CSV table of C-alpha atoms and ligand atoms in Angstrom, one decimal:
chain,number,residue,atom,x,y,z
Q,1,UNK,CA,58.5,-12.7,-17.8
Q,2,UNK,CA,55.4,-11.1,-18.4
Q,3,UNK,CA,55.1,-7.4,-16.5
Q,4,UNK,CA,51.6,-8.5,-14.5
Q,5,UNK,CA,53.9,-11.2,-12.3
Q,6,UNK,CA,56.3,-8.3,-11.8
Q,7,UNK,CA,53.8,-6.0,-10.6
Q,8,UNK,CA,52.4,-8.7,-8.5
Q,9,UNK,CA,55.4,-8.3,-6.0
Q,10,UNK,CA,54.2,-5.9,-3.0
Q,11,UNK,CA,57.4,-4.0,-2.3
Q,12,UNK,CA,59.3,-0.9,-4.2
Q,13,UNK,CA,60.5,-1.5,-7.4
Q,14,UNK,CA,61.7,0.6,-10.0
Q,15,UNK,CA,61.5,0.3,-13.7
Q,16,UNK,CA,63.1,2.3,-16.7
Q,17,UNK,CA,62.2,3.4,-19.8
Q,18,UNK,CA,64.3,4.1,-23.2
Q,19,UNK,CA,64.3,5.1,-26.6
Q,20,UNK,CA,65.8,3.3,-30.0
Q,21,UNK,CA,68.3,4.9,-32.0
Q,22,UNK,CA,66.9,7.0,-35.3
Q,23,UNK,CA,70.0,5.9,-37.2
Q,24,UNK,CA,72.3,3.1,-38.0
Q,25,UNK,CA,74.7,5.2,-37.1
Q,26,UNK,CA,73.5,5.9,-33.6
Q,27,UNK,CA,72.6,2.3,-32.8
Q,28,UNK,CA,75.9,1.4,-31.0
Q,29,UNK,CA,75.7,4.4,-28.8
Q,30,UNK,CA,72.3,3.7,-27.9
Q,31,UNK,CA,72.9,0.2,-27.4
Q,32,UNK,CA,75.8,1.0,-24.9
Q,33,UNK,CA,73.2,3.5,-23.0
Q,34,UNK,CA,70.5,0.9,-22.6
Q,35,UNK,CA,73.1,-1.5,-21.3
Q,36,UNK,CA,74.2,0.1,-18.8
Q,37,UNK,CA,70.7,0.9,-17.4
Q,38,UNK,CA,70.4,-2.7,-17.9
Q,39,UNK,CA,73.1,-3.7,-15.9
Q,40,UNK,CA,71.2,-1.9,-13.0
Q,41,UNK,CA,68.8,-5.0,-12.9
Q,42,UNK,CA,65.7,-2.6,-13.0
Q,43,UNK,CA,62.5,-4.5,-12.3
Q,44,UNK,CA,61.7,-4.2,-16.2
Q,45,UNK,CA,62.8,-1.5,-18.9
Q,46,UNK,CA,60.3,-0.4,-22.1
Q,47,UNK,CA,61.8,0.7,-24.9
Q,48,UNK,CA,59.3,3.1,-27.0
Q,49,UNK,CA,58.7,3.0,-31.0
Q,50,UNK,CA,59.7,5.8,-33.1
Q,51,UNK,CA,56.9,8.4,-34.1
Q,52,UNK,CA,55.6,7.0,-37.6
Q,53,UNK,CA,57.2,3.1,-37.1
Q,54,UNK,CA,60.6,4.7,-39.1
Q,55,UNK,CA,62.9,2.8,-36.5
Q,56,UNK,CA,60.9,0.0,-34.9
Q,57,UNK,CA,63.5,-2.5,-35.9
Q,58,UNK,CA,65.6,-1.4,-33.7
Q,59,UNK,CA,62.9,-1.2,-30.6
Q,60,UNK,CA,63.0,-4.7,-31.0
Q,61,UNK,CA,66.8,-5.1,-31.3
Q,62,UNK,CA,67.1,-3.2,-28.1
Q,63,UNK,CA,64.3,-5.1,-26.0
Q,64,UNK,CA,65.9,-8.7,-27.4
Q,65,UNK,CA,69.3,-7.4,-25.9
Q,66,UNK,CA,68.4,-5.8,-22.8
Q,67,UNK,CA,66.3,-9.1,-22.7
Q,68,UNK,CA,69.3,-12.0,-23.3
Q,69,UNK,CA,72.1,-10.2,-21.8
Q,70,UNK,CA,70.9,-8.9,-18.4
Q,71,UNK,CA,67.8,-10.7,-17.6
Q,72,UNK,CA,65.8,-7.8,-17.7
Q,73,UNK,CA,62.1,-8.1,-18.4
Q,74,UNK,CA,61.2,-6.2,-21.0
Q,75,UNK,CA,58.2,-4.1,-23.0
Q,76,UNK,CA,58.3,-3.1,-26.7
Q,77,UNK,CA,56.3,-0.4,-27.8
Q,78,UNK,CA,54.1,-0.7,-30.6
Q,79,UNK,CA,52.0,2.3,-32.6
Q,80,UNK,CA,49.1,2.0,-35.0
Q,81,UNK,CA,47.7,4.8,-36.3
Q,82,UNK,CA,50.2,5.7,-39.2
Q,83,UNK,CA,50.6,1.7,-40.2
Q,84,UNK,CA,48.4,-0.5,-42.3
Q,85,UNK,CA,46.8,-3.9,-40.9
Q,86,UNK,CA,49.3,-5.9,-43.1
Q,87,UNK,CA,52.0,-4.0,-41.5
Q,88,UNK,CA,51.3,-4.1,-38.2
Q,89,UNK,CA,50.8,-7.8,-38.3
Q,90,UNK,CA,53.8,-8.2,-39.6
Q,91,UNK,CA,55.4,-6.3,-36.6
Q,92,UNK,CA,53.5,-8.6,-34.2
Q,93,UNK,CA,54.8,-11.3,-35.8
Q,94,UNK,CA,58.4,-10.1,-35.3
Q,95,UNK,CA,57.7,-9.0,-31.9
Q,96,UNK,CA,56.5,-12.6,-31.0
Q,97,UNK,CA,59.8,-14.1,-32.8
Q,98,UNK,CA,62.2,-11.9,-30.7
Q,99,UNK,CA,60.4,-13.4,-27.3
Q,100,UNK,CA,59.3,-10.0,-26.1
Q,101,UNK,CA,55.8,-11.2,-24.2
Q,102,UNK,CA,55.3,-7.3,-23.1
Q,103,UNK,CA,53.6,-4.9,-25.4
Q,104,UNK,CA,52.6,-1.3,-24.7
Q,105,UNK,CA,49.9,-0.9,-27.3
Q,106,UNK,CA,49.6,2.8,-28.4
Q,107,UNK,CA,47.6,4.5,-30.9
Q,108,UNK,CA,50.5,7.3,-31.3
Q,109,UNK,CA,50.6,10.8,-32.6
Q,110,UNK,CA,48.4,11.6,-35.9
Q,111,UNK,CA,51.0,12.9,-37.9
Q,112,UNK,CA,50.9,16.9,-39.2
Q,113,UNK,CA,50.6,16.0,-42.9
Q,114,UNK,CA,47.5,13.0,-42.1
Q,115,UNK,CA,45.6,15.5,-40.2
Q,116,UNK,CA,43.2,16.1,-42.7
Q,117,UNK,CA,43.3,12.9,-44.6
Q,118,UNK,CA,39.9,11.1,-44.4
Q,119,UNK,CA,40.2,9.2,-41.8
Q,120,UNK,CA,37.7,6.3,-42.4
Q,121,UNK,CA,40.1,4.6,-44.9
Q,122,UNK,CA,42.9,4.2,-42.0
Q,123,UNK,CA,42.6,0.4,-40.8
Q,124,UNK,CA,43.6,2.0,-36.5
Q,125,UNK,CA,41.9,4.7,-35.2
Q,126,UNK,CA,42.7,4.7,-31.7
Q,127,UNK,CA,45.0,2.0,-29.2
Q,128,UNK,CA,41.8,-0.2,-28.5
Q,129,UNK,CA,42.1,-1.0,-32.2
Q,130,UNK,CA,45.5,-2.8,-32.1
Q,131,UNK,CA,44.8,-4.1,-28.4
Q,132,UNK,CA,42.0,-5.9,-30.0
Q,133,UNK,CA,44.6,-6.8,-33.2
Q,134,UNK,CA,47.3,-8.2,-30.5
Q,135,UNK,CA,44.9,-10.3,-28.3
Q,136,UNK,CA,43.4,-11.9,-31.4
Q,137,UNK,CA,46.7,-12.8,-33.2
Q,138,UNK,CA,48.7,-14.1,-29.4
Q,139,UNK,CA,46.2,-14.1,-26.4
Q,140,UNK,CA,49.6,-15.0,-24.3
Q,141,UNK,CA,51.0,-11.7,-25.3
Q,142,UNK,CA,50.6,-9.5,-22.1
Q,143,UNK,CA,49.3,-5.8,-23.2
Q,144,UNK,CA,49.6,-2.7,-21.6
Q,145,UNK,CA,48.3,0.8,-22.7
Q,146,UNK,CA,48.7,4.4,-22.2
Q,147,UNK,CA,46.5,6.8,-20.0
Q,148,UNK,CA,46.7,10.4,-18.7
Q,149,UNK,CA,46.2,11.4,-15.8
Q,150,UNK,CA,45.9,15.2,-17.1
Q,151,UNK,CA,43.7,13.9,-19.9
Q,152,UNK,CA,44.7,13.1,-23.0
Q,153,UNK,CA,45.5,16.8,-25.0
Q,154,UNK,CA,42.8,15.6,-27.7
Q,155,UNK,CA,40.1,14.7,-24.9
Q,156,UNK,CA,37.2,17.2,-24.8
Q,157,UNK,CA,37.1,16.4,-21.0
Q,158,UNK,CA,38.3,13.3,-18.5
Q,159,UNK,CA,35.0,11.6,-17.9
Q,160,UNK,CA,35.2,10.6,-21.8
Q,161,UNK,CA,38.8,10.1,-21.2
Q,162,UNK,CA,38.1,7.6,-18.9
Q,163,UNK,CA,35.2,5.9,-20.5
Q,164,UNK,CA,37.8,5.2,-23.2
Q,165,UNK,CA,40.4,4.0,-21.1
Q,166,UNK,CA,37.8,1.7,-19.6
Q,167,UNK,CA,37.6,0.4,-23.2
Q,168,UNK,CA,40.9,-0.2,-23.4
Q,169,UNK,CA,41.3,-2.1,-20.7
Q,170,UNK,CA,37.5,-3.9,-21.2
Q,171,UNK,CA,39.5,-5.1,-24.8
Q,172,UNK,CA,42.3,-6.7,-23.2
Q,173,UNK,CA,45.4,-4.2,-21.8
Q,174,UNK,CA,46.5,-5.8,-18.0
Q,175,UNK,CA,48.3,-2.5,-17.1
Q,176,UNK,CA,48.6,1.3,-17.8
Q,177,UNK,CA,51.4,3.8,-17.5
Q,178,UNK,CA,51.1,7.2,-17.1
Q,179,UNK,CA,52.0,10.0,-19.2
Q,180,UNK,CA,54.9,12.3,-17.2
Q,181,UNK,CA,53.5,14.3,-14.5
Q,182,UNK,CA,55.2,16.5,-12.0
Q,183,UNK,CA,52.3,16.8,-9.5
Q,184,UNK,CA,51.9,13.5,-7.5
Q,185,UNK,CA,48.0,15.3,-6.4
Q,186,UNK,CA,47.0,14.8,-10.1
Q,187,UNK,CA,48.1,11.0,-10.3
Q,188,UNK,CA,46.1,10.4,-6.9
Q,189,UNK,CA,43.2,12.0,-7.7
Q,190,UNK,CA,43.5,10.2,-11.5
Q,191,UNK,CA,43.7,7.0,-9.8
Q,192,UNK,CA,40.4,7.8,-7.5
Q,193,UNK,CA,38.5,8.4,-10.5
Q,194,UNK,CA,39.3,5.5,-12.9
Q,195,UNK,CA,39.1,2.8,-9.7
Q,196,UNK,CA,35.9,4.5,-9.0
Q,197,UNK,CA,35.4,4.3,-13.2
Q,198,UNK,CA,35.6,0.1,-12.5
Q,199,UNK,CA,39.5,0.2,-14.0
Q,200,UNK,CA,41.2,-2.5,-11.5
Q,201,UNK,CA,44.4,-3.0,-13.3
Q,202,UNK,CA,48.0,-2.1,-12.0
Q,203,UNK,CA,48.7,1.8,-13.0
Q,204,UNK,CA,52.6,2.3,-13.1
Q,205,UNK,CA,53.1,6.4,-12.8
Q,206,UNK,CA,55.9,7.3,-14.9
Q,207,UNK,CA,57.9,9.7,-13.4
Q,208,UNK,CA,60.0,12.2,-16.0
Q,209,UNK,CA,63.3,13.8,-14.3
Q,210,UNK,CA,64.3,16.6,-16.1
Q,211,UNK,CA,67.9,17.1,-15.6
Q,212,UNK,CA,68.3,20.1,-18.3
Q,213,UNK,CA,66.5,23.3,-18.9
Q,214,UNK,CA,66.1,23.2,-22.4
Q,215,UNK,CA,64.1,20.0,-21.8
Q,216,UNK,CA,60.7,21.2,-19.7
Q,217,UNK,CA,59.6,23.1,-23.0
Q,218,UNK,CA,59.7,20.2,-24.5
Q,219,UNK,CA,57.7,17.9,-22.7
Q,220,UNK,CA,55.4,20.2,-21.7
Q,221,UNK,CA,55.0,20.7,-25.2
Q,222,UNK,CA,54.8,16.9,-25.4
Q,223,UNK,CA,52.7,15.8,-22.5
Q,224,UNK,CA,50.7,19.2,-21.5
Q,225,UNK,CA,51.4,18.4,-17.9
Q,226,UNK,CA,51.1,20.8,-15.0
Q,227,UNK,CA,54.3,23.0,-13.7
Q,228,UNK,CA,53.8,23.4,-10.0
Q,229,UNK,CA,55.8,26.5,-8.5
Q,230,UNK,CA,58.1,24.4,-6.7
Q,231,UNK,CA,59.4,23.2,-10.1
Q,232,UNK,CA,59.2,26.4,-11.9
Q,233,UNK,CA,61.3,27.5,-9.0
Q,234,UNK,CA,63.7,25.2,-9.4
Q,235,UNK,CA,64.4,25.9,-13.2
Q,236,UNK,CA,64.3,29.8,-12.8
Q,237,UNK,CA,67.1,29.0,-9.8
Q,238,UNK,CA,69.1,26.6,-11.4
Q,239,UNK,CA,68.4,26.7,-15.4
Q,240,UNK,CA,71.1,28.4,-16.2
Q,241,UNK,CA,74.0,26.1,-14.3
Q,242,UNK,CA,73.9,22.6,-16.3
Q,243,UNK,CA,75.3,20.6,-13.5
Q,244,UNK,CA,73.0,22.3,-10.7
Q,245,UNK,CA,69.7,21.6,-13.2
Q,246,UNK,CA,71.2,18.1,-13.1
Q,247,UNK,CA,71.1,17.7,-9.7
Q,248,UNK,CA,68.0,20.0,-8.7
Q,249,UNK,CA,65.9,17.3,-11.1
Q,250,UNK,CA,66.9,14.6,-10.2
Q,251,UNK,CA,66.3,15.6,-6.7
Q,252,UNK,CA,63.0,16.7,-7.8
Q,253,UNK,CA,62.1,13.4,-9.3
Q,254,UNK,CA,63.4,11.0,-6.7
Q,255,UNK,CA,61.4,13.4,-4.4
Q,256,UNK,CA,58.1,12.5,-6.3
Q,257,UNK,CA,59.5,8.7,-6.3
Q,258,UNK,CA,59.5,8.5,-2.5
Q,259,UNK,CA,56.0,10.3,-1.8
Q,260,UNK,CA,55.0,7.6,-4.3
Q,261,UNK,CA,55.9,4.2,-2.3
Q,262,UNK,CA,55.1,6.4,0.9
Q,263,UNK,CA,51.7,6.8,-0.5
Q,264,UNK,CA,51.4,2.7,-1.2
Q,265,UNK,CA,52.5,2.5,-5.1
Q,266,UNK,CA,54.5,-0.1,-5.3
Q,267,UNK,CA,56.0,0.3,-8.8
Q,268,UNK,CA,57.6,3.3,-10.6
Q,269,UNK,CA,58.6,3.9,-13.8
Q,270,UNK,CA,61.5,6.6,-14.7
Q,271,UNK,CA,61.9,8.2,-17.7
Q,272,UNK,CA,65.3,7.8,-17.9
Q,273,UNK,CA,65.7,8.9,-22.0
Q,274,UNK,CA,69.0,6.6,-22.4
Q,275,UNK,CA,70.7,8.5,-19.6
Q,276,UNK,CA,72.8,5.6,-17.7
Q,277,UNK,CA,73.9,8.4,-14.9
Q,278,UNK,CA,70.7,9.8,-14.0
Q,279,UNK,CA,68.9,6.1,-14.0
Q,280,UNK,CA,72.0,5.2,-11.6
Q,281,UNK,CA,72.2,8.7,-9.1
Q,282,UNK,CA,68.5,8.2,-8.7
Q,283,UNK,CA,68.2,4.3,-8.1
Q,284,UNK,CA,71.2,5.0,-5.5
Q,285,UNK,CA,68.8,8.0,-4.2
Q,286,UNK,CA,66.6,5.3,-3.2
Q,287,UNK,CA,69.0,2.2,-2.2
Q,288,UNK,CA,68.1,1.9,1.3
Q,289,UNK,CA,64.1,2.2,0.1
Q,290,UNK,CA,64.9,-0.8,-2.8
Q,291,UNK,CA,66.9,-2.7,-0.4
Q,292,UNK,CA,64.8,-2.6,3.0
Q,293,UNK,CA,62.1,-3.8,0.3
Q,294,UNK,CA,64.5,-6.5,-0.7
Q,295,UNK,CA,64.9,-7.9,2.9
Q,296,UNK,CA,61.4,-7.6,3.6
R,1,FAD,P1,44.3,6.3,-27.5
R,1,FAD,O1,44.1,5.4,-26.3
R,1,FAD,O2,43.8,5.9,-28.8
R,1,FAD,O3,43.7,7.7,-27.1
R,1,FAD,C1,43.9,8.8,-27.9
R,1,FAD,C2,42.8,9.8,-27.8
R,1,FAD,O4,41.6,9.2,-28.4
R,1,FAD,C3,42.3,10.1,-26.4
R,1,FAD,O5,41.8,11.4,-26.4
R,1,FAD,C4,41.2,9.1,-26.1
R,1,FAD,O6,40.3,9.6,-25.1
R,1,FAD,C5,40.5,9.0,-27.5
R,1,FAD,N1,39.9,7.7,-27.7
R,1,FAD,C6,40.4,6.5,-27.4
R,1,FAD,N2,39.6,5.6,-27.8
R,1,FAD,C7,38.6,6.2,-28.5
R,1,FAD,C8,37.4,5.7,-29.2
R,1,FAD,N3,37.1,4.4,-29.3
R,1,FAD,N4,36.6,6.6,-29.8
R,1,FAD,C9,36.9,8.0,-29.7
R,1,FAD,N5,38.0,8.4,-29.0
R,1,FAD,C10,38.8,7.6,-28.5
R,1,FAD,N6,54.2,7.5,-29.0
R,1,FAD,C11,55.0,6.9,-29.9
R,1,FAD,O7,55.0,7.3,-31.0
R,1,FAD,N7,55.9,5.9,-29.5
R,1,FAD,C12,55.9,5.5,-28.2
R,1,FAD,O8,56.7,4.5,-27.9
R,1,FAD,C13,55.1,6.1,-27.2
R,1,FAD,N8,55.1,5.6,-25.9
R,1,FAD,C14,54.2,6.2,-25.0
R,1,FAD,C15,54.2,5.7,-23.7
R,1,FAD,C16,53.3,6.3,-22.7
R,1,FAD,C17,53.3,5.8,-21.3
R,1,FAD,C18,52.5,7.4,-23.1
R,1,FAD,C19,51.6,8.0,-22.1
R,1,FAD,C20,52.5,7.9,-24.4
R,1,FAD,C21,53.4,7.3,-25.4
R,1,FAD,N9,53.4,7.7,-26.7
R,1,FAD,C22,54.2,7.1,-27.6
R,1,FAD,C23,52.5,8.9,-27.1
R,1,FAD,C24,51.1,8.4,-27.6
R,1,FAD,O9,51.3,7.6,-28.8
R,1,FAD,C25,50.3,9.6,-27.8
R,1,FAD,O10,50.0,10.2,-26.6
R,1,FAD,C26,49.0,9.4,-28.7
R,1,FAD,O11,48.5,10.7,-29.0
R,1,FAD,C27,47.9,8.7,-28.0
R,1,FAD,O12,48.2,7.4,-27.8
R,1,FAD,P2,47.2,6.4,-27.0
R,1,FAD,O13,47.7,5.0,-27.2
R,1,FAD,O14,47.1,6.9,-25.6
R,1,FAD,O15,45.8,6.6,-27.8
């Protein structure tokens, strides 16, 4: 099913988001992770690319399963910038042959050791390129893209942001998910601007829970996003007691989730990072919200 008929549906629905393993090794592990969030019949689950394409085998494998065992609708995401045309052809090809008709097209991080490569023999520049790339080679493929509601860390400012989002979408992407943010102000306002920008399609937020200390340097590191006190609060309170971090975050997150629907979004998407408890505590967090929606 492609994700625009599941965002068509007017009531409160969750989706969740996981990663592919790095290693044969760690396939089965992962595998038994994403099935279980599966099993939770989220509205749809993406399951990202590895940084540099090294494991996007297994982004398919995962998607397929998820996919033909559960039902679940599901996104595979593709990168760009570090791959050739020829390769990148052949992954649509593969992504087409595994039934996956969602796509988050991404341009993905420039890695260190290209930074200063000349840049105008690389076939992708930026996400537009392989949007463009995907619509020509399946226009039934439905595409989605990236966008940030704190700007992109490489954007000199959001008004160009925004113009190349508008792009983006102008080439063919049907929906956008955010980048992580922990301040539902900045996804509002965000949303103001790019409607007011002429960028109709469905914006999913994703929503990050942090559930361990040792994780918020890391994606701030990762997305740039904004602390507000009331979080840093809650980590200098409860960083150093595993299970309380746990709980605080999740609180925090299905906290965010609520002022979300409250606030007329009707889809989320949760970070969940392969974490079957914490997709589970915080879809049971908002049970009576899901089901009320399901009567309705
Ligand atoms: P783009 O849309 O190309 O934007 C990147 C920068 O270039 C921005 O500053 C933008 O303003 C600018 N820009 C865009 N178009 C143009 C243009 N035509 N001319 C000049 N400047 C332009 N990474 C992975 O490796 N794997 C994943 O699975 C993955 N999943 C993600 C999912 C989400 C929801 C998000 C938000 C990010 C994800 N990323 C993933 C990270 C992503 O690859 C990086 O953030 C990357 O740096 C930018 O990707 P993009 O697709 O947003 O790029």
């Amino acid at each position: 099913m492609k994700i625009t008929e599941v965002l068509k549906h007017e009531i409160p629905s969750l989706s969740f988001e996981v990663f592919p393993p790095k290693t044969d090794a760690s396939f089965a592990n992962v595998k038994e992770a994403t099935e279980k969030i599966a099993a939770l019949h989220p509205s749809f689950m993406s399951v990202t690319y590895g940084a540099g394409g090294g494991t996007s085998q297994y982004t398919l494998d995962i998607a397929k399963n998820i996919k033909t065992l559960y039902g679940v609708p599901t996104i595979a995401h593709l990168t760009c910038v570090s791959s050739t045309r020829e390769t990148v052809k052949d992954k649509i090809r593969a992504i087409r042959e595994a039934g996956i008709q969602n796509v988050l097209a991404l341009r993905g991080d420039i890695p260190e050791a290209r930074l200063h490569e000349d840049r105008s023999l690389w076939d992708y520049h930026h996400a537009v390129d392989l949007v463009r790339e995907l619509k020509a080679s399946d226009a039934d493929l439905c595409i989605g893209g990236a966008c940030y509601p704190e700007i992109h860390p490489e954007s000199f400012n959001q008004k160009e942001d925004i113009r190349y989002l508008k792009e983006k979408v102008d080439a063919g992407c049907e929906f956008l998910t955010t980048q992580m943010f922990f301040d539902n102000n900045l996804f509002y306002n965000f949303l103001y601007k790019i409607r007011e920008a002429g960028i109709t399609v469905p914006v999913i937020p994703g929503i990050m829970p942090i559930t361990g200390a040792n994780q918020v340097e890391r994606a701030i590191k990762l997305s740039g996003s904004f602390m507000p006190q009331r979080f840093k609060a809650l980590v200098d309170k409860f960083g150093s007691n595993p299970a309380a971090m746990k709980q605080a975050g999740i609180a925090y997150a299905t906290d965010q989730i609520i002022d979300l629907y409250a606030n007329g979004i009707t889809h989320v998407h949760v970070y969940s990072m392969n974490k079957p408890d914490v997709a589970e505590k915080i879809q049971a967090n908002l049970s009576d919200i899901l089901d009320i929606s399901c009567d309705a």
